[in-house]
């Protein structure tokens, strides 16, 4: 059975090297740097956005920044653990409940504290 040729499909095989321009060394270095520090830059950009758009100045305080960092640390550690589980080929959906259970158990004590 012959294959139907379509102008929308890419040809089989690898295109000639002249058809695909090679990225410059600067572009490759920029991609490497953004790959490493991109998430941190995104977090800082979101923090700046909320600090500028906030109606009062309570967001851009050291206490609020410290709270944000402390809250994201718990999720970050759990995400690293889940990454290892997923990379190894398994999947475990109980990690979220293992994080939520101690917090829910300790929450009545926070009211008295």
CSV table of C-alpha atoms in Angstrom, one decimal:
chain,number,residue,atom,x,y,z
A,1,UNK,CA,0.0,0.0,0.0
A,2,UNK,CA,1.6,3.3,-1.0
A,3,UNK,CA,1.9,6.1,1.5
A,4,UNK,CA,-0.1,9.2,0.8
A,5,UNK,CA,2.2,12.2,0.4
A,6,UNK,CA,0.9,15.3,2.2
A,7,UNK,CA,2.5,18.7,2.2
A,8,UNK,CA,1.7,19.0,5.9
A,9,UNK,CA,3.8,16.1,6.9
A,10,UNK,CA,7.6,16.3,7.5
A,11,UNK,CA,9.7,14.3,5.1
A,12,UNK,CA,11.3,11.1,6.5
A,13,UNK,CA,14.9,11.3,7.4
A,14,UNK,CA,17.0,14.1,8.7
A,15,UNK,CA,16.9,17.5,6.9
A,16,UNK,CA,20.1,18.9,5.6
A,17,UNK,CA,22.3,20.8,8.1
A,18,UNK,CA,22.0,23.9,6.1
A,19,UNK,CA,18.2,23.9,6.5
A,20,UNK,CA,18.5,24.2,10.3
A,21,UNK,CA,20.6,27.1,11.6
A,22,UNK,CA,22.8,26.3,14.5
A,23,UNK,CA,22.1,28.4,17.7
A,24,UNK,CA,24.9,30.7,18.7
A,25,UNK,CA,27.1,30.0,21.7
A,26,UNK,CA,25.5,32.9,23.5
A,27,UNK,CA,22.0,31.4,23.0
A,28,UNK,CA,23.2,28.0,24.2
A,29,UNK,CA,24.7,29.5,27.3
A,30,UNK,CA,21.6,31.6,27.9
A,31,UNK,CA,19.4,28.4,27.7
A,32,UNK,CA,21.7,26.6,30.2
A,33,UNK,CA,21.5,29.5,32.7
A,34,UNK,CA,17.8,29.9,32.4
A,35,UNK,CA,17.4,26.2,32.8
A,36,UNK,CA,19.2,26.4,36.1
A,37,UNK,CA,17.9,29.6,37.6
A,38,UNK,CA,14.6,30.0,35.7
A,39,UNK,CA,12.3,28.8,38.4
A,40,UNK,CA,14.0,31.1,41.0
A,41,UNK,CA,13.7,34.1,38.6
A,42,UNK,CA,10.0,33.2,38.1
A,43,UNK,CA,9.3,33.1,41.8
A,44,UNK,CA,11.1,36.5,42.3
A,45,UNK,CA,9.1,38.0,39.4
A,46,UNK,CA,5.8,36.8,40.9
A,47,UNK,CA,6.8,38.2,44.3
A,48,UNK,CA,7.7,41.6,42.7
A,49,UNK,CA,4.4,41.5,40.8
A,50,UNK,CA,2.3,41.0,44.0
A,51,UNK,CA,4.4,43.6,45.9
A,52,UNK,CA,3.8,46.2,43.3
A,53,UNK,CA,0.1,45.4,42.7
A,54,UNK,CA,-0.8,45.0,46.4
A,55,UNK,CA,-3.1,47.6,47.7
A,56,UNK,CA,-1.3,47.9,51.0
A,57,UNK,CA,2.3,47.3,51.9
A,58,UNK,CA,1.7,44.2,54.0
A,59,UNK,CA,2.9,41.8,51.3
A,60,UNK,CA,6.4,43.2,50.8
A,61,UNK,CA,7.5,42.6,54.4
A,62,UNK,CA,10.2,40.4,55.7
A,63,UNK,CA,7.7,38.5,57.9
A,64,UNK,CA,5.5,37.7,54.9
A,65,UNK,CA,8.5,36.6,52.8
A,66,UNK,CA,9.7,34.4,55.6
A,67,UNK,CA,6.3,32.8,55.8
A,68,UNK,CA,6.1,32.2,52.1
A,69,UNK,CA,9.6,30.5,52.1
A,70,UNK,CA,8.7,28.3,55.1
A,71,UNK,CA,5.4,27.2,53.6
A,72,UNK,CA,7.0,26.4,50.2
A,73,UNK,CA,9.8,24.4,51.9
A,74,UNK,CA,7.3,21.7,53.0
A,75,UNK,CA,5.8,21.4,49.5
A,76,UNK,CA,9.3,21.5,47.9
A,77,UNK,CA,10.6,18.6,50.1
A,78,UNK,CA,7.5,16.5,49.3
A,79,UNK,CA,7.9,17.3,45.6
A,80,UNK,CA,11.5,16.1,45.7
A,81,UNK,CA,10.4,12.9,47.3
A,82,UNK,CA,7.7,12.4,44.8
A,83,UNK,CA,10.1,13.1,42.0
A,84,UNK,CA,12.3,10.2,43.1
A,85,UNK,CA,9.3,7.9,43.3
A,86,UNK,CA,8.1,8.8,39.8
A,87,UNK,CA,11.6,8.5,38.3
A,88,UNK,CA,12.0,5.0,39.8
A,89,UNK,CA,8.8,4.0,37.9
A,90,UNK,CA,6.4,3.9,40.8
A,91,UNK,CA,3.6,6.2,41.8
A,92,UNK,CA,2.4,6.9,45.3
A,93,UNK,CA,-0.6,9.2,45.8
A,94,UNK,CA,-0.4,9.0,49.6
A,95,UNK,CA,2.3,11.6,49.9
A,96,UNK,CA,-0.2,14.4,50.1
A,97,UNK,CA,-2.2,12.8,52.9
A,98,UNK,CA,1.0,12.1,54.8
A,99,UNK,CA,1.7,15.9,54.7
A,100,UNK,CA,-1.8,16.9,55.5
A,101,UNK,CA,-2.4,14.5,58.4
A,102,UNK,CA,0.2,15.9,60.9
A,103,UNK,CA,-0.9,19.5,60.0
A,104,UNK,CA,-4.5,18.7,60.7
A,105,UNK,CA,-3.6,16.9,63.9
A,106,UNK,CA,-1.6,19.8,65.2
A,107,UNK,CA,-4.0,22.6,64.1
A,108,UNK,CA,-6.1,22.5,67.4
A,109,UNK,CA,-2.9,23.2,69.3
A,110,UNK,CA,-2.1,26.3,67.3
A,111,UNK,CA,-5.3,28.0,68.6
A,112,UNK,CA,-4.2,27.6,72.2
A,113,UNK,CA,-0.7,28.6,71.5
